Amino acid sequence: MLFLIALPFVFGAVAKGWATDAKVNCNNPPDAQYIVNMTPSKNAGIDAQIVAQTGPDGCTNFVVNINGNPPAQVAPYLYHIHELPVPSDGNCTATLGHLDPYGRGETPPCDASQPQTCQVGDLSGKHGSIASLPGFSAHYTDKYVSLVSGNPSFLGNRSIVIHYNNLTRIACANFELVRQSSPSKSASPASCPPPSTVNSTSTSTPPYIIIPVVTPTGSAGASTSTSTVSGGAGALAVAMVAAVL
Ligand SMILES: *[C@@H]1O[C@H](CO)[C@@H](O)[C@H](O)[C@H]1NC(C)=O
Ligand SMILES: *[C@@H]1O[C@H](CO)[C@@H](O)[C@H](O)[C@H]1NC(C)=O
Ligand SMILES: *[C@@H]1O[C@H](CO)[C@@H](O)[C@H](O)[C@H]1NC(C)=O
Ligand SMILES: *[C@@H]1O[C@H](CO)[C@@H](O)[C@H](O)[C@H]1NC(C)=O
């Protein structure tokens, strides 16, 4: 009996055959940032800025501010990342459906307590709809979208569409690149590989790990092993600083 009841749910969950939970994407480049800017004149009176940026945990952090007065109040409003960018004629329908790389489909509605089972682009489903306008702001982290080009959940080449509650599209605009990563911090992901080479060399010669212990006595001289002069100069400089102090 239980088995018979459970069966339809099992088939429902795999209706598309290939639907899977969304992958967690928290490996964004440091300080990557994209912005969607909706200007009221092109967006039925809606004035919105939606920033997607790398958070401290490497996941995507959203800052959402939506204002303006749409022609009708059909709240709550919904907003999603759509698959394609808005073409130059501003046609929101041309953005196709929601970003859904894992094939979940529209139904059943997103369960916000299990965001990995929702469409990746369903921001209002996962993080809350827009109760009223003007005056909506929200700040949240989404682990499933990506700021890494090439990732199936990458949002940088897509758009955001705001809908009435009846799903009619009222505003849309594209994500635009502010920066892919900060120049200063982008060196740190690049310097991640070296530890693995250090790891592989150190496994072959573990005793040499002891060497760093020697360096504190002459860090200036350590770079040029034959130069006792630089070590002496360093020692002299230290002595002079000590004298000044
Ligand atoms: C908007 O795009 C949709 C989908 O591509 C298309 O069917 C429709 O004709 C377009 N509307 C206008 C006004 O161009
Ligand atoms: C956007 O980027 C993703 C990942 O790089 C890619 O799979 C997709 O085809 C791109 N879409 C468009 C419209 O360029
Ligand atoms: C949704 O609501 C708006 C505003 O009342 C209306 O213009 C539009 O036709 C409605 N769309 C549908 C699909 O009912
Ligand atoms: C580094 O060494 C550890 C311990 O030997 C090993 O488990 C790990 O796989 C190594 N990592 C790499 C990248 O070689």
Short mmCIF file of C-alpha atoms and ligand atoms in Angstrom, two decimals:
data_model
loop_
_atom_site.label_atom_id
_atom_site.label_comp_id
_atom_site.label_asym_id
_atom_site.label_seq_id
_atom_site.Cartn_x
_atom_site.Cartn_y
_atom_site.Cartn_z
CA MET A 1 0.00 0.00 0.00
CA LEU A 2 2.74 2.43 1.00
CA PHE A 3 4.67 1.35 -2.06
CA LEU A 4 1.73 2.15 -4.35
CA ILE A 5 1.34 5.60 -2.84
CA ALA A 6 5.05 6.36 -3.11
CA LEU A 7 5.37 5.35 -6.78
CA PRO A 8 3.72 8.41 -8.38
CA PHE A 9 6.02 10.67 -6.38
CA VAL A 10 9.07 8.79 -7.56
CA PHE A 11 8.02 9.09 -11.18
CA GLY A 12 7.07 12.73 -10.70
CA ALA A 13 10.51 13.56 -9.35
CA VAL A 14 12.27 12.11 -12.37
CA ALA A 15 9.74 13.30 -14.93
CA LYS A 16 12.47 14.66 -17.19
CA GLY A 17 14.58 11.57 -16.78
CA TRP A 18 17.80 13.51 -16.12
CA ALA A 19 16.82 15.97 -13.37
CA THR A 20 19.34 16.07 -10.52
CA ASP A 21 20.02 18.30 -7.55
CA ALA A 22 21.83 21.51 -8.41
CA LYS A 23 25.57 21.43 -7.82
CA VAL A 24 27.04 23.71 -5.13
CA ASN A 25 29.29 26.37 -6.70
CA CYS A 26 31.39 28.15 -4.11
CA ASN A 27 34.63 28.43 -6.09
CA ASN A 28 34.02 31.87 -7.57
CA PRO A 29 37.05 34.07 -8.30
CA PRO A 30 37.73 36.53 -5.45
CA ASP A 31 35.76 39.78 -5.84
CA ALA A 32 34.02 38.81 -9.10
CA GLN A 33 31.04 41.09 -9.62
CA TYR A 34 28.16 41.33 -12.10
CA ILE A 35 25.30 43.83 -12.07
CA VAL A 36 21.84 44.05 -13.57
CA ASN A 37 20.60 47.61 -13.98
CA MET A 38 16.94 48.11 -14.88
CA THR A 39 16.02 51.62 -15.89
CA PRO A 40 12.35 52.63 -15.42
CA SER A 41 11.90 53.98 -18.96
CA LYS A 42 12.70 50.58 -20.49
CA ASN A 43 11.14 48.45 -17.77
CA ALA A 44 7.53 49.49 -17.19
CA GLY A 45 8.51 51.89 -14.42
CA ILE A 46 10.68 49.42 -12.52
CA ASP A 47 13.99 50.72 -11.27
CA ALA A 48 16.22 47.88 -10.09
CA GLN A 49 19.83 47.05 -9.32
CA ILE A 50 20.79 43.46 -8.69
CA VAL A 51 24.40 42.76 -7.83
CA ALA A 52 25.85 39.24 -7.86
CA GLN A 53 29.33 39.00 -6.38
CA THR A 54 31.74 36.62 -4.73
CA GLY A 55 31.06 36.38 -1.00
CA PRO A 56 33.62 35.61 1.71
CA ASP A 57 32.88 31.89 1.39
CA GLY A 58 33.39 31.91 -2.40
CA CYS A 59 29.66 31.44 -3.03
CA THR A 60 27.57 34.08 -4.80
CA ASN A 61 26.26 36.91 -2.73
CA PHE A 62 23.24 38.91 -4.00
CA VAL A 63 22.30 42.47 -3.18
CA VAL A 64 18.85 43.24 -4.60
CA ASN A 65 17.15 46.64 -4.68
CA ILE A 66 13.89 47.04 -6.59
CA ASN A 67 11.88 50.23 -6.74
CA GLY A 68 9.51 52.05 -9.06
CA ASN A 69 5.82 51.71 -9.76
CA PRO A 70 4.76 49.04 -12.23
CA PRO A 71 1.56 49.76 -14.24
CA ALA A 72 -0.44 47.27 -12.16
CA GLN A 73 -0.02 45.95 -8.66
CA VAL A 74 -0.17 42.18 -9.08
CA ALA A 75 1.95 41.21 -6.09
CA PRO A 76 3.83 39.28 -5.00
CA TYR A 77 6.19 39.84 -7.87
CA LEU A 78 8.60 37.10 -8.87
CA TYR A 79 12.08 37.38 -10.34
CA HIS A 80 14.35 34.84 -11.93
CA ILE A 81 17.59 34.42 -13.84
CA HIS A 82 16.59 33.55 -17.40
CA GLU A 83 18.51 31.38 -19.78
CA LEU A 84 19.31 33.92 -22.49
CA PRO A 85 20.21 37.60 -22.44
CA VAL A 86 17.68 40.25 -23.43
CA PRO A 87 18.11 41.18 -27.12
CA SER A 88 18.68 44.80 -28.10
CA ASP A 89 14.96 45.32 -28.78
CA GLY A 90 14.27 44.69 -25.06
CA ASN A 91 11.92 41.75 -25.69
CA CYS A 92 11.69 39.92 -22.34
CA THR A 93 10.05 36.87 -23.94
CA ALA A 94 13.18 36.22 -25.96
CA THR A 95 15.09 35.38 -22.75
CA LEU A 96 13.26 32.00 -22.83
CA GLY A 97 12.72 30.15 -19.54
CA HIS A 98 14.46 30.13 -16.18
CA LEU A 99 18.08 29.07 -15.86
CA ASP A 100 17.60 25.34 -15.24
CA PRO A 101 20.75 23.41 -16.16
CA TYR A 102 19.68 20.40 -14.08
CA GLY A 103 16.38 19.94 -15.90
CA ARG A 104 14.06 20.37 -12.94
CA GLY A 105 11.21 22.08 -14.76
CA GLU A 106 8.52 24.42 -13.39
CA THR A 107 6.54 22.06 -11.19
CA PRO A 108 6.15 21.44 -8.34
CA PRO A 109 6.96 24.94 -7.02
CA CYS A 110 10.39 25.46 -5.47
CA ASP A 111 10.64 24.37 -1.83
CA ALA A 112 12.90 27.04 -0.31
CA SER A 113 13.96 24.65 2.46
CA GLN A 114 15.57 22.44 -0.22
CA PRO A 115 17.13 24.99 -2.57
CA GLN A 116 19.26 22.36 -4.32
CA THR A 117 16.04 20.92 -5.76
CA CYS A 118 14.89 24.25 -7.23
CA GLN A 119 15.67 25.68 -10.63
CA VAL A 120 19.06 27.37 -10.32
CA GLY A 121 17.60 30.61 -11.69
CA ASP A 122 14.56 30.69 -9.39
CA LEU A 123 15.79 33.45 -7.09
CA SER A 124 12.36 34.43 -5.72
CA GLY A 125 11.49 30.76 -5.16
CA LYS A 126 14.66 30.14 -3.16
CA HIS A 127 15.02 33.51 -1.40
CA GLY A 128 11.55 35.07 -1.29
CA SER A 129 9.28 36.95 -3.67
CA ILE A 130 8.74 40.70 -3.85
CA ALA A 131 5.83 41.45 -1.52
CA SER A 132 5.20 44.97 -2.79
CA LEU A 133 6.71 47.76 -4.84
CA PRO A 134 8.30 50.20 -4.54
CA GLY A 135 10.74 49.43 -1.75
CA PHE A 136 12.07 45.89 -2.02
CA SER A 137 15.55 45.02 -0.91
CA ALA A 138 17.19 41.73 -0.09
CA HIS A 139 20.65 40.41 0.65
CA TYR A 140 21.43 36.72 0.51
CA THR A 141 23.87 34.02 -0.53
CA ASP A 142 23.03 31.52 -3.24
CA LYS A 143 25.29 28.45 -3.39
CA TYR A 144 24.00 27.16 -6.73
CA VAL A 145 24.55 29.93 -9.25
CA SER A 146 28.10 30.43 -10.51
CA LEU A 147 30.32 33.36 -11.45
CA VAL A 148 32.71 31.03 -13.31
CA SER A 149 32.34 31.21 -17.08
CA GLY A 150 31.86 27.73 -18.50
CA ASN A 151 29.98 26.46 -15.45
CA PRO A 152 26.44 25.42 -16.49
CA SER A 153 25.05 27.63 -13.69
CA PHE A 154 27.09 30.68 -14.80
CA LEU A 155 24.90 33.79 -14.68
CA GLY A 156 27.25 36.36 -16.28
CA ASN A 157 25.90 35.97 -19.82
CA ARG A 158 22.21 35.84 -18.85
CA SER A 159 19.40 38.11 -17.65
CA ILE A 160 16.96 38.77 -14.84
CA VAL A 161 13.24 39.01 -15.54
CA ILE A 162 10.69 40.41 -13.08
CA HIS A 163 7.19 38.99 -13.38
CA TYR A 164 3.77 39.79 -12.04
CA ASN A 165 2.37 37.06 -9.84
CA ASN A 166 0.47 35.79 -12.91
CA LEU A 167 3.87 35.30 -14.64
CA THR A 168 3.44 38.10 -17.18
CA ARG A 169 6.90 39.60 -17.67
CA ILE A 170 7.21 43.26 -16.82
CA ALA A 171 10.93 44.05 -16.71
CA CYS A 172 14.17 42.49 -17.86
CA ALA A 173 17.85 43.37 -18.17
CA ASN A 174 21.17 41.62 -18.56
CA PHE A 175 23.93 40.87 -16.13
CA GLU A 176 26.93 43.01 -16.99
CA LEU A 177 30.46 42.29 -15.93
CA VAL A 178 31.88 44.73 -13.39
CA ARG A 179 35.02 42.68 -12.77
CA GLN A 180 35.98 39.05 -13.13
CA SER A 181 38.15 39.18 -10.01
CA SER A 182 40.27 41.67 -8.13
CA PRO A 183 43.80 41.93 -9.62
CA SER A 184 45.47 41.72 -6.21
CA LYS A 185 43.57 38.71 -4.96
CA SER A 186 43.46 36.84 -8.28
CA ALA A 187 47.05 35.80 -7.53
CA SER A 188 45.89 33.59 -4.67
CA PRO A 189 43.95 31.02 -6.74
CA ALA A 190 46.95 30.95 -9.10
CA SER A 191 49.23 30.29 -6.14
CA CYS A 192 47.06 27.38 -4.99
CA PRO A 193 48.70 24.85 -7.40
CA PRO A 194 52.25 25.32 -5.93
CA PRO A 195 51.30 23.68 -2.59
CA SER A 196 50.51 20.48 -4.50
CA THR A 197 53.97 20.53 -6.15
CA VAL A 198 55.51 21.27 -2.75
CA ASN A 199 53.41 18.40 -1.48
CA SER A 200 54.69 16.02 -4.15
CA THR A 201 58.36 16.99 -3.71
CA SER A 202 58.06 16.93 0.06
CA THR A 203 56.64 13.40 -0.02
CA SER A 204 59.82 12.23 -1.80
CA THR A 205 62.13 14.10 0.59
CA PRO A 206 60.28 14.75 3.84
CA PRO A 207 63.43 15.53 5.91
CA TYR A 208 63.99 18.79 4.00
CA ILE A 209 60.90 20.27 5.62
CA ILE A 210 63.27 20.99 8.50
CA ILE A 211 65.21 23.53 6.39
CA PRO A 212 62.85 26.49 7.00
CA VAL A 213 63.76 26.35 10.68
CA VAL A 214 67.30 27.49 9.75
CA THR A 215 66.19 30.55 7.73
CA PRO A 216 65.03 32.84 10.58
CA THR A 217 68.65 33.48 11.66
CA GLY A 218 69.53 34.99 8.26
CA SER A 219 66.51 35.47 5.99
CA ALA A 220 68.40 38.08 3.94
CA GLY A 221 71.42 35.81 3.50
CA ALA A 222 69.32 32.74 2.75
CA SER A 223 68.49 33.91 -0.78
CA THR A 224 72.18 34.10 -1.72
CA SER A 225 73.88 31.28 0.11
CA THR A 226 77.44 32.52 -0.59
CA SER A 227 76.81 36.09 0.51
CA THR A 228 77.96 36.51 4.07
CA VAL A 229 78.15 40.25 3.26
CA SER A 230 74.39 40.61 2.90
CA GLY A 231 73.92 38.63 6.11
CA GLY A 232 76.37 40.96 7.77
CA ALA A 233 74.61 44.00 6.34
CA GLY A 234 71.31 42.66 7.60
CA ALA A 235 72.77 42.12 11.03
CA LEU A 236 74.23 45.63 10.92
CA ALA A 237 70.85 47.10 9.90
CA VAL A 238 69.19 45.27 12.77
CA ALA A 239 71.84 46.61 15.12
CA MET A 240 71.29 50.16 13.84
CA VAL A 241 67.51 49.88 14.21
CA ALA A 242 68.05 48.58 17.72
CA ALA A 243 70.34 51.54 18.41
CA VAL A 244 67.74 54.03 17.14
CA LEU A 245 65.06 52.42 19.25
C1 LIG B 1 9.69 38.47 -28.58
O1 LIG B 1 10.41 37.24 -28.57
C2 LIG B 1 9.56 36.12 -28.73
C3 LIG B 1 10.42 34.89 -28.53
O2 LIG B 1 11.60 34.96 -29.28
C4 LIG B 1 8.89 36.18 -30.11
O3 LIG B 1 8.06 35.07 -30.27
C5 LIG B 1 8.08 37.46 -30.20
O4 LIG B 1 7.56 37.59 -31.48
C6 LIG B 1 8.95 38.67 -29.90
N1 LIG B 1 8.14 39.86 -29.80
C7 LIG B 1 8.42 40.97 -30.47
C8 LIG B 1 7.48 42.11 -30.27
O5 LIG B 1 9.37 41.07 -31.21
C1 LIG B 2 26.44 31.27 -21.08
O1 LIG B 2 27.54 30.63 -20.50
C2 LIG B 2 27.34 29.24 -20.28
C3 LIG B 2 28.53 28.75 -19.47
O2 LIG B 2 29.73 29.27 -19.95
C4 LIG B 2 27.19 28.56 -21.61
O3 LIG B 2 26.97 27.16 -21.41
C5 LIG B 2 25.99 29.17 -22.33
O4 LIG B 2 25.87 28.61 -23.61
C6 LIG B 2 26.13 30.66 -22.45
N1 LIG B 2 24.91 31.22 -22.93
C7 LIG B 2 24.88 32.20 -23.80
C8 LIG B 2 23.55 32.69 -24.19
O5 LIG B 2 25.91 32.68 -24.27
C1 LIG B 3 -1.30 39.64 -15.49
O1 LIG B 3 -1.68 40.86 -14.87
C2 LIG B 3 -1.50 42.02 -15.67
C3 LIG B 3 -1.87 43.23 -14.84
O2 LIG B 3 -3.17 43.12 -14.34
C4 LIG B 3 -2.31 41.92 -16.95
O3 LIG B 3 -2.06 43.05 -17.74
C5 LIG B 3 -1.90 40.67 -17.68
O4 LIG B 3 -2.70 40.49 -18.82
C6 LIG B 3 -2.04 39.44 -16.78
N1 LIG B 3 -1.50 38.28 -17.47
C7 LIG B 3 -2.15 37.12 -17.51
C8 LIG B 3 -1.43 36.02 -18.21
O5 LIG B 3 -3.24 36.97 -17.00
C1 LIG B 4 49.52 15.69 -0.30
O1 LIG B 4 49.96 14.80 0.67
C2 LIG B 4 48.92 14.17 1.37
C3 LIG B 4 49.53 13.34 2.49
O2 LIG B 4 50.54 12.51 1.97
C4 LIG B 4 48.09 13.34 0.40
O3 LIG B 4 47.01 12.73 1.09
C5 LIG B 4 47.54 14.26 -0.66
O4 LIG B 4 46.83 13.50 -1.62
C6 LIG B 4 48.66 14.99 -1.34
N1 LIG B 4 48.12 15.94 -2.27
C7 LIG B 4 48.60 16.09 -3.47
C8 LIG B 4 47.94 17.13 -4.30
O5 LIG B 4 49.55 15.45 -3.88
#
